[in-house]
XYZ file of C-alpha atoms in Angstrom:
445
model
C 128.143 87.477 110.898
C 125.568 86.878 113.576
C 122.816 84.320 113.233
C 120.055 82.782 115.288
C 121.184 79.534 116.903
C 117.926 77.783 116.123
C 118.092 78.509 112.393
C 120.644 77.829 109.638
C 123.257 80.517 109.055
C 123.022 82.743 105.948
C 126.160 81.057 104.620
C 124.501 77.632 104.883
C 121.340 78.927 103.257
C 123.325 80.483 100.427
C 125.251 77.254 99.836
C 122.008 75.299 99.811
C 120.505 77.722 97.310
C 123.570 77.366 95.070
C 123.239 73.587 95.205
C 119.540 73.706 94.386
C 120.022 75.975 91.383
C 123.234 74.526 89.943
C 122.768 70.843 90.747
C 119.042 70.145 90.824
C 117.945 72.133 87.794
C 120.789 71.020 85.550
C 120.759 67.397 86.687
C 117.134 67.329 85.600
C 118.228 68.710 82.250
C 120.779 65.901 81.946
C 118.149 63.286 82.778
C 115.732 64.730 80.244
C 118.078 64.921 77.277
C 120.505 62.063 77.918
C 118.023 59.424 79.022
C 114.959 60.503 77.070
C 112.467 60.982 79.853
C 109.197 62.366 78.654
C 108.961 65.301 81.029
C 111.064 67.303 83.390
C 109.636 66.543 86.812
C 110.938 66.618 90.336
C 110.003 63.023 91.050
C 108.855 59.771 89.458
C 105.350 59.187 88.188
C 102.853 61.209 86.253
C 103.087 65.027 86.452
C 100.555 66.594 88.762
C 98.944 68.530 85.902
C 98.124 65.237 84.128
C 95.563 64.158 86.713
C 94.909 67.203 88.867
C 93.236 70.319 87.490
C 94.772 72.719 89.977
C 96.399 74.903 87.358
C 99.959 76.086 87.006
C 101.974 77.989 89.586
C 102.402 81.499 88.187
C 105.864 83.031 88.550
C 107.030 86.587 87.831
C 110.788 87.155 87.512
C 112.314 90.581 86.872
C 115.986 91.004 86.004
C 118.411 93.191 87.900
C 118.064 96.405 85.924
C 120.938 98.863 86.013
C 121.503 102.225 87.637
C 120.092 104.223 84.724
C 116.340 104.693 84.935
C 115.815 103.600 81.330
C 117.070 100.138 82.279
C 113.886 99.594 84.287
C 111.617 101.275 81.748
C 110.913 98.075 79.803
C 110.027 96.065 82.918
C 107.779 98.770 84.353
C 106.102 99.381 80.988
C 105.524 95.685 80.344
C 103.971 95.258 83.784
C 101.729 98.289 83.259
C 100.563 96.881 79.925
C 100.010 93.469 81.505
C 97.888 94.981 84.252
C 95.819 96.959 81.737
C 95.138 93.769 79.745
C 94.206 91.857 82.894
C 91.720 94.550 83.848
C 90.297 94.580 80.350
C 89.835 90.816 80.130
C 88.463 90.327 83.646
C 86.278 93.429 83.761
C 87.866 94.329 87.108
C 89.098 97.908 86.740
C 91.075 97.705 89.985
C 92.869 94.397 89.332
C 96.543 94.280 90.331
C 99.376 92.285 88.778
C 100.226 90.591 92.086
C 96.752 89.049 92.263
C 97.552 86.931 89.194
C 100.962 85.609 90.305
C 101.876 83.167 93.076
C 105.597 84.008 93.297
C 107.676 87.068 92.489
C 111.453 87.243 92.200
C 113.401 90.364 91.411
C 117.034 91.438 91.475
C 118.368 94.990 91.587
C 115.780 97.428 90.270
C 113.658 94.374 89.443
C 113.605 93.639 93.165
C 112.305 97.143 93.831
C 109.501 96.696 91.287
C 108.596 93.239 92.611
C 108.554 94.498 96.204
C 106.322 97.420 95.275
C 103.824 95.281 93.384
C 103.645 92.616 96.112
C 103.507 94.951 99.126
C 100.317 94.377 101.074
C 98.131 97.435 101.542
C 95.925 98.255 104.552
C 92.971 96.496 102.879
C 94.954 93.266 102.419
C 95.304 93.741 98.657
C 98.483 94.812 96.815
C 99.106 98.449 97.684
C 100.669 99.650 94.423
C 99.439 99.123 90.892
C 101.811 98.514 87.995
C 100.910 101.938 86.618
C 102.026 103.497 89.903
C 105.269 101.527 89.731
C 105.813 102.868 86.198
C 105.161 106.388 87.459
C 107.757 105.776 90.178
C 110.373 104.805 87.575
C 109.467 107.685 85.261
C 109.610 110.150 88.147
C 112.987 108.923 89.393
C 115.118 110.787 86.855
C 117.069 113.966 86.711
C 115.737 117.239 85.408
C 117.425 116.991 82.004
C 117.647 113.387 80.886
C 117.537 109.750 81.965
C 121.300 109.460 82.251
C 121.470 112.192 84.877
C 123.436 111.096 87.945
C 121.428 113.414 90.173
C 118.138 111.609 89.646
C 116.461 109.715 92.440
C 116.918 106.388 90.604
C 120.693 106.801 90.339
C 120.905 107.568 94.059
C 119.528 104.122 94.847
C 122.565 102.481 93.246
C 125.210 104.976 94.231
C 127.971 104.122 96.681
C 126.719 104.849 100.163
C 123.060 104.591 99.197
C 121.900 105.498 102.678
C 123.728 108.822 102.684
C 122.989 109.438 98.997
C 119.217 109.551 99.343
C 118.252 106.051 98.224
C 117.268 105.014 101.730
C 114.978 108.021 102.075
C 113.231 107.075 98.834
C 112.698 103.481 99.994
C 111.481 104.760 103.358
C 108.776 106.795 101.644
C 107.722 103.897 99.396
C 107.782 101.012 101.897
C 107.618 102.623 105.320
C 108.435 100.009 107.985
C 106.930 97.090 106.056
C 108.908 93.831 106.113
C 109.095 90.703 103.983
C 106.158 89.308 105.950
C 104.026 92.111 104.534
C 104.228 90.705 100.992
C 100.949 89.312 99.654
C 102.719 86.263 98.151
C 106.145 84.581 98.204
C 108.815 87.155 97.346
C 112.469 86.409 96.532
C 115.111 89.164 96.319
C 118.808 88.198 96.026
C 121.934 90.102 96.980
C 125.596 89.277 97.606
C 126.669 89.080 101.251
C 130.251 90.294 101.604
C 130.380 88.996 105.177
C 129.983 85.390 104.020
C 131.271 85.850 100.442
C 128.170 84.100 99.127
C 124.786 84.903 97.630
C 121.928 85.574 100.018
C 118.251 85.403 99.036
C 115.686 87.351 101.013
C 112.575 85.175 101.139
C 109.115 85.773 102.526
C 108.820 82.046 103.270
C 111.862 82.234 105.545
C 110.645 85.476 107.115
C 107.347 83.865 108.098
C 109.214 81.035 109.803
C 111.666 83.165 111.768
C 112.225 86.805 112.717
C 115.914 86.119 112.141
C 115.222 86.173 108.383
C 112.611 88.903 108.299
C 113.989 92.179 106.959
C 112.431 95.545 106.254
C 111.633 95.929 102.580
C 113.432 99.252 102.389
C 116.618 97.463 103.525
C 116.007 94.558 101.136
C 115.748 96.952 98.190
C 118.820 98.889 99.270
C 120.738 95.604 99.531
C 119.853 94.259 96.086
C 120.567 97.643 94.464
C 123.872 98.313 96.233
C 126.742 99.009 93.849
C 130.015 100.474 95.036
C 132.840 100.026 97.439
C 130.800 100.379 100.595
C 128.336 97.560 101.338
C 124.884 98.181 102.745
C 124.985 97.003 106.350
C 121.640 95.753 107.593
C 120.046 93.537 110.224
C 116.908 91.478 110.541
C 113.984 92.902 112.510
C 115.138 91.047 115.639
C 118.742 92.150 115.141
C 120.152 88.602 115.141
C 121.093 88.316 111.444
C 123.540 90.819 109.971
C 124.358 91.224 106.272
C 126.893 93.345 104.404
C 125.094 93.473 101.081
C 126.301 94.224 97.566
C 124.591 94.079 94.193
C 122.616 90.988 93.221
C 124.574 90.993 89.964
C 127.689 89.985 91.901
C 125.722 87.042 93.284
C 125.255 85.656 89.763
C 121.529 86.233 90.205
C 120.957 89.148 87.859
C 118.242 86.949 86.357
C 116.323 85.385 89.290
C 114.109 83.087 87.170
C 116.049 79.910 88.026
C 115.953 80.735 91.735
C 112.185 81.253 91.562
C 111.615 77.961 89.710
C 113.780 76.085 92.189
C 111.892 77.673 95.082
C 108.577 76.475 93.675
C 109.734 72.921 92.955
C 111.205 72.419 96.428
C 108.730 74.362 98.553
C 106.122 71.612 98.919
C 104.431 73.343 101.820
C 103.307 76.270 99.679
C 103.261 74.539 96.277
C 102.303 70.907 96.966
C 101.237 70.032 93.404
C 104.206 71.491 91.506
C 105.980 68.348 90.289
C 107.971 69.878 87.420
C 108.274 72.799 85.063
C 105.175 71.631 83.186
C 103.256 72.768 86.293
C 104.737 76.288 86.227
C 103.971 79.374 84.147
C 106.863 81.862 84.139
C 106.994 85.434 82.883
C 110.621 86.591 82.870
C 111.299 90.259 82.127
C 114.763 91.446 81.164
C 116.078 94.983 81.254
C 116.123 97.300 78.298
C 119.672 98.048 77.223
C 120.900 101.446 78.292
C 121.883 104.125 75.799
C 124.211 105.838 78.196
C 127.223 103.946 76.935
C 126.113 102.817 73.490
C 127.760 105.680 71.593
C 130.693 106.197 73.900
C 134.132 105.252 72.484
C 135.938 102.428 74.198
C 138.388 103.512 76.858
C 141.235 101.778 78.625
C 140.308 102.893 82.142
C 139.281 100.333 84.698
C 135.515 99.766 84.804
C 133.625 101.291 87.692
C 131.864 99.007 90.178
C 128.548 100.001 88.586
C 129.764 99.119 85.067
C 131.252 95.845 86.287
C 128.036 94.852 88.039
C 126.029 95.693 84.920
C 128.206 93.588 82.601
C 128.162 90.679 85.056
C 124.402 90.811 85.502
C 123.773 91.011 81.753
C 125.969 88.010 80.964
C 124.489 85.896 83.736
C 120.953 86.863 82.743
C 121.501 85.553 79.211
C 122.997 82.277 80.459
C 120.151 81.723 82.914
C 117.591 82.463 80.198
C 119.116 79.894 77.846
C 119.339 77.242 80.571
C 115.768 77.785 81.754
C 114.473 77.753 78.179
C 116.137 74.358 77.668
C 114.654 73.113 80.934
C 111.167 73.937 79.705
C 111.899 72.219 76.400
C 109.021 72.257 73.951
C 106.862 74.067 76.522
C 109.112 77.109 76.148
C 106.988 79.893 74.723
C 103.841 78.725 76.481
C 105.030 77.887 80.009
C 108.131 80.093 79.875
C 107.907 83.538 78.284
C 110.917 85.833 78.143
C 110.686 89.551 77.363
C 113.894 91.380 76.490
C 114.470 94.605 74.581
C 117.451 96.000 72.758
C 118.770 99.473 73.376
C 116.280 102.218 74.053
C 115.727 104.851 71.366
C 117.508 108.191 71.622
C 117.163 110.870 72.792
C 115.612 109.570 75.966
C 114.274 111.927 78.612
C 111.181 112.350 80.736
C 109.242 113.848 77.821
C 109.948 110.893 75.524
C 109.572 108.140 78.136
C 106.169 106.968 76.896
C 107.345 106.779 73.295
C 110.521 104.957 74.336
C 108.504 102.421 76.333
C 106.262 101.779 73.350
C 109.268 101.358 71.074
C 110.850 98.755 73.361
C 107.578 96.850 73.674
C 107.352 96.808 69.872
C 110.759 95.125 69.577
C 111.316 91.417 69.072
C 113.934 89.846 71.302
C 116.359 87.008 70.636
C 115.118 83.870 72.380
C 116.442 80.376 73.052
C 114.860 77.496 71.132
C 115.272 73.832 72.056
C 117.989 72.178 69.900
C 118.032 75.233 67.615
C 120.126 77.707 69.544
C 118.896 81.301 69.568
C 116.733 83.100 67.062
C 114.721 86.274 66.673
C 111.303 85.874 68.256
C 108.277 85.752 65.970
C 106.293 87.888 68.436
C 106.982 91.367 69.746
C 107.343 92.021 73.448
C 103.882 93.600 73.481
C 102.357 90.536 71.822
C 104.022 88.303 74.395
C 102.641 90.410 77.240
C 99.139 90.195 75.779
C 99.432 86.412 75.396
C 100.602 86.030 78.996
C 97.667 88.136 80.191
C 95.252 85.773 78.435
C 96.974 82.744 80.014
C 96.885 84.313 83.478
C 93.157 84.942 83.200
C 92.611 81.325 82.105
C 94.662 80.087 85.051
C 92.635 82.261 87.413
C 89.377 80.758 86.159
C 90.829 77.265 86.173
C 91.849 77.675 89.791
C 88.406 78.904 90.817
C 86.806 75.794 89.331
C 89.279 73.365 90.868
C 88.433 71.715 94.199
C 92.156 71.310 94.907
C 94.521 73.987 96.140
C 97.819 73.994 94.258
C 99.046 77.003 96.235
C 98.923 77.373 100.032
C 100.758 80.550 101.023
C 102.285 80.539 104.497
C 100.559 82.816 106.974
C 102.118 84.581 109.932
C 101.073 82.431 112.883
C 103.270 83.675 115.720
C 103.861 87.156 117.142
C 107.073 88.950 116.303
C 109.815 88.888 118.913
C 110.810 92.448 118.146
C 109.009 95.301 119.857
C 109.442 97.355 116.702
C 106.742 95.372 114.946
C 103.217 94.222 115.716
C 101.855 90.752 116.206
C 100.154 90.439 112.867
C 101.093 91.227 109.299
C 97.770 92.924 108.656
C 98.026 95.403 111.502
C 101.670 96.051 110.763
C 100.835 96.954 107.201
C 97.960 99.169 108.258
C 100.335 100.995 110.575
C 103.149 101.411 108.078
C 100.964 102.170 105.083
C 99.656 105.317 106.716
C 103.159 106.793 106.600
C 103.576 106.103 102.880
C 102.946 108.979 100.461
C 100.463 108.967 97.649
C 102.144 107.951 94.364
C 100.994 111.271 92.932
C 103.371 113.033 95.319
C 106.497 111.139 94.233
C 107.444 113.660 91.555
C 107.426 116.480 94.068
C 109.656 114.631 96.565
C 113.234 114.775 95.366
């Protein structure tokens, strides 16, 4: 493992991230429930929202969806519906999801969706709409059905993703764009086999040092990697090397806790976020796959893909319950979780729209403070619509406020690598020209 001498090693960063998530978040839980404090904040005194009208920090977290394309169908469909509602309520027919969130975190296929939505276009706005991201998911299947192993989506997760076609897909979608080319803070986890620890790709770190700036196509390949062979990658300056495996192995299949921790401790970008009462989180889980739902149990050893899926699913549920408890009585208003059961069958490209609608019409099991878990009173679609209304209110609230509760880091120094340009804007303009139109995705297999 190589690292820049002037910056912490990936192992140190991973250990620090583990400490922040496991110690800080849950010690606050202990303080709240054992000692009866009135709110869950990151410091003493009155929460920032009590005397400052800067609004809540808006967080989007997308679970690590599996290798089957239907696993990402719920997330992509929910985001497309959210974007349609935002356009309807604001009157802006070109509004993008990323313009209403301050932070995005995604693992696995969720990392691909988050990276697409937050990629800066040549005009400085998010390049891809949520509808285009949905089209990307729907077009990434085999010719016959969604469980086909020859589809473009499956290639992204297959062992040896670079030789299996996944890298070519990411190249067409992201070009040479890097983490610095995200319009807002972006977090994408993976598991680094070289250090035997989780590693989180972060735009905030990339802005500070080229040693932690990675090309988005490599970031997506890293968080999606499942199999025996890791995805070997380096930062844009070549100083940081990672042997990446699936984010599910990093116990970050649900990145919501990592995103919340990032907001609470990143005072440079989020100076007024004192506690979870100052954060609005939309967490989107994966729809359960049908590929194994009717298959009899076997005694063979699980494949790496199956193992990663089971691990990610179990961790996602535990993180959801812990975060819901952290938000306490604000859960449901400040923390909204969308999760679907298994997708309807048969599921193929022709029935994708109907399947997406069916999953959005489902009600998921959610965690309730002191009451365990229960079936939600609202459908996933109703939750999406409610979040859209809250996001629009937060947007208006922020426009009226004289205080900035979000100050995104800007790229202030030229890159050290000759492979990139001195500014994020010109780099994006250069790389975006090599990206295909979303309408051409279906024809590029």
